[in-house]
């Protein structure tokens, strides 16, 4: 299992947002990007292992 961490803005402690099977982790991240973009959130970084949104939110695999 792989953890997906979420941090809403710098300075706040990250939380574990999900536990996903290792083989599905990158697919989960792609789905998260699609959902965020669908809601109008601009994505600054999307490299398959981490997502950084323009509003400061971060998601990453750990």
PDB file of C-alpha atoms in Angstrom:
ATOM      1  CA  UNK A   1       0.000   0.000   0.000  1.00  0.00           C
ATOM      2  CA  UNK A   2       1.084   3.549  -0.756  1.00  0.00           C
ATOM      3  CA  UNK A   3       0.059   6.670   1.140  1.00  0.00           C
ATOM      4  CA  UNK A   4      -1.259   9.749  -0.626  1.00  0.00           C
ATOM      5  CA  UNK A   5      -0.433  12.821   1.444  1.00  0.00           C
ATOM      6  CA  UNK A   6      -2.266  16.155   1.291  1.00  0.00           C
ATOM      7  CA  UNK A   7      -1.141  19.547   2.596  1.00  0.00           C
ATOM      8  CA  UNK A   8      -3.505  22.475   2.146  1.00  0.00           C
ATOM      9  CA  UNK A   9      -0.834  25.193   2.484  1.00  0.00           C
ATOM     10  CA  UNK A  10       2.766  25.634   3.547  1.00  0.00           C
ATOM     11  CA  UNK A  11       3.197  25.471   7.302  1.00  0.00           C
ATOM     12  CA  UNK A  12       0.297  23.116   7.929  1.00  0.00           C
ATOM     13  CA  UNK A  13       1.056  19.520   8.778  1.00  0.00           C
ATOM     14  CA  UNK A  14       0.387  17.090   5.926  1.00  0.00           C
ATOM     15  CA  UNK A  15      -2.284  14.447   6.407  1.00  0.00           C
ATOM     16  CA  UNK A  16      -2.673  11.010   4.879  1.00  0.00           C
ATOM     17  CA  UNK A  17      -5.556  11.448   2.447  1.00  0.00           C
ATOM     18  CA  UNK A  18      -5.652   7.856   1.199  1.00  0.00           C
ATOM     19  CA  UNK A  19      -4.030   4.444   1.204  1.00  0.00           C
ATOM     20  CA  UNK A  20      -3.960   2.959  -2.286  1.00  0.00           C
ATOM     21  CA  UNK A  21      -2.405  -0.144  -3.835  1.00  0.00           C
ATOM     22  CA  UNK A  22       1.063   0.614  -5.212  1.00  0.00           C
ATOM     23  CA  UNK A  23       0.065  -0.364  -8.752  1.00  0.00           C
ATOM     24  CA  UNK A  24      -2.859   2.073  -8.740  1.00  0.00           C
ATOM     25  CA  UNK A  25      -1.108   5.053  -7.139  1.00  0.00           C
ATOM     26  CA  UNK A  26      -0.268   6.950 -10.328  1.00  0.00           C
ATOM     27  CA  UNK A  27      -3.764   6.375 -11.693  1.00  0.00           C
ATOM     28  CA  UNK A  28      -5.173   7.851  -8.475  1.00  0.00           C
ATOM     29  CA  UNK A  29      -2.930  10.897  -8.915  1.00  0.00           C
ATOM     30  CA  UNK A  30      -4.083  11.337 -12.540  1.00  0.00           C
ATOM     31  CA  UNK A  31      -7.689  11.133 -11.367  1.00  0.00           C
ATOM     32  CA  UNK A  32      -6.996  13.767  -8.686  1.00  0.00           C
ATOM     33  CA  UNK A  33      -5.534  16.120 -11.328  1.00  0.00           C
ATOM     34  CA  UNK A  34      -8.580  15.648 -13.545  1.00  0.00           C
ATOM     35  CA  UNK A  35     -10.932  16.353 -10.639  1.00  0.00           C
ATOM     36  CA  UNK A  36      -9.021  19.472  -9.577  1.00  0.00           C
ATOM     37  CA  UNK A  37      -8.870  20.827 -13.127  1.00  0.00           C
ATOM     38  CA  UNK A  38     -12.564  20.067 -13.534  1.00  0.00           C
ATOM     39  CA  UNK A  39     -13.203  22.344 -10.565  1.00  0.00           C
ATOM     40  CA  UNK A  40     -11.104  25.118 -12.092  1.00  0.00           C
ATOM     41  CA  UNK A  41      -7.994  24.670  -9.947  1.00  0.00           C
ATOM     42  CA  UNK A  42      -4.788  25.545 -11.815  1.00  0.00           C
ATOM     43  CA  UNK A  43      -2.075  22.887 -11.542  1.00  0.00           C
ATOM     44  CA  UNK A  44       1.548  24.085 -11.355  1.00  0.00           C
ATOM     45  CA  UNK A  45       3.304  20.709 -11.014  1.00  0.00           C
ATOM     46  CA  UNK A  46       2.045  17.300 -12.082  1.00  0.00           C
ATOM     47  CA  UNK A  47       4.784  14.706 -12.409  1.00  0.00           C
ATOM     48  CA  UNK A  48       2.897  11.542 -11.497  1.00  0.00           C
ATOM     49  CA  UNK A  49       4.300  11.474  -7.973  1.00  0.00           C
ATOM     50  CA  UNK A  50       3.223  14.906  -6.796  1.00  0.00           C
ATOM     51  CA  UNK A  51       0.693  17.582  -7.574  1.00  0.00           C
ATOM     52  CA  UNK A  52       1.081  21.247  -6.652  1.00  0.00           C
ATOM     53  CA  UNK A  53      -1.914  23.488  -7.218  1.00  0.00           C
ATOM     54  CA  UNK A  54      -1.798  27.247  -7.733  1.00  0.00           C
ATOM     55  CA  UNK A  55      -3.722  27.718  -4.467  1.00  0.00           C
ATOM     56  CA  UNK A  56      -0.816  26.129  -2.519  1.00  0.00           C
ATOM     57  CA  UNK A  57      -2.342  22.704  -1.984  1.00  0.00           C
ATOM     58  CA  UNK A  58       0.007  19.749  -2.444  1.00  0.00           C
ATOM     59  CA  UNK A  59      -0.543  16.038  -2.931  1.00  0.00           C
ATOM     60  CA  UNK A  60       2.242  13.470  -3.102  1.00  0.00           C
ATOM     61  CA  UNK A  61       2.906   9.766  -2.852  1.00  0.00           C
ATOM     62  CA  UNK A  62       4.805   8.556   0.171  1.00  0.00           C
TER      63      UNK A  62
END
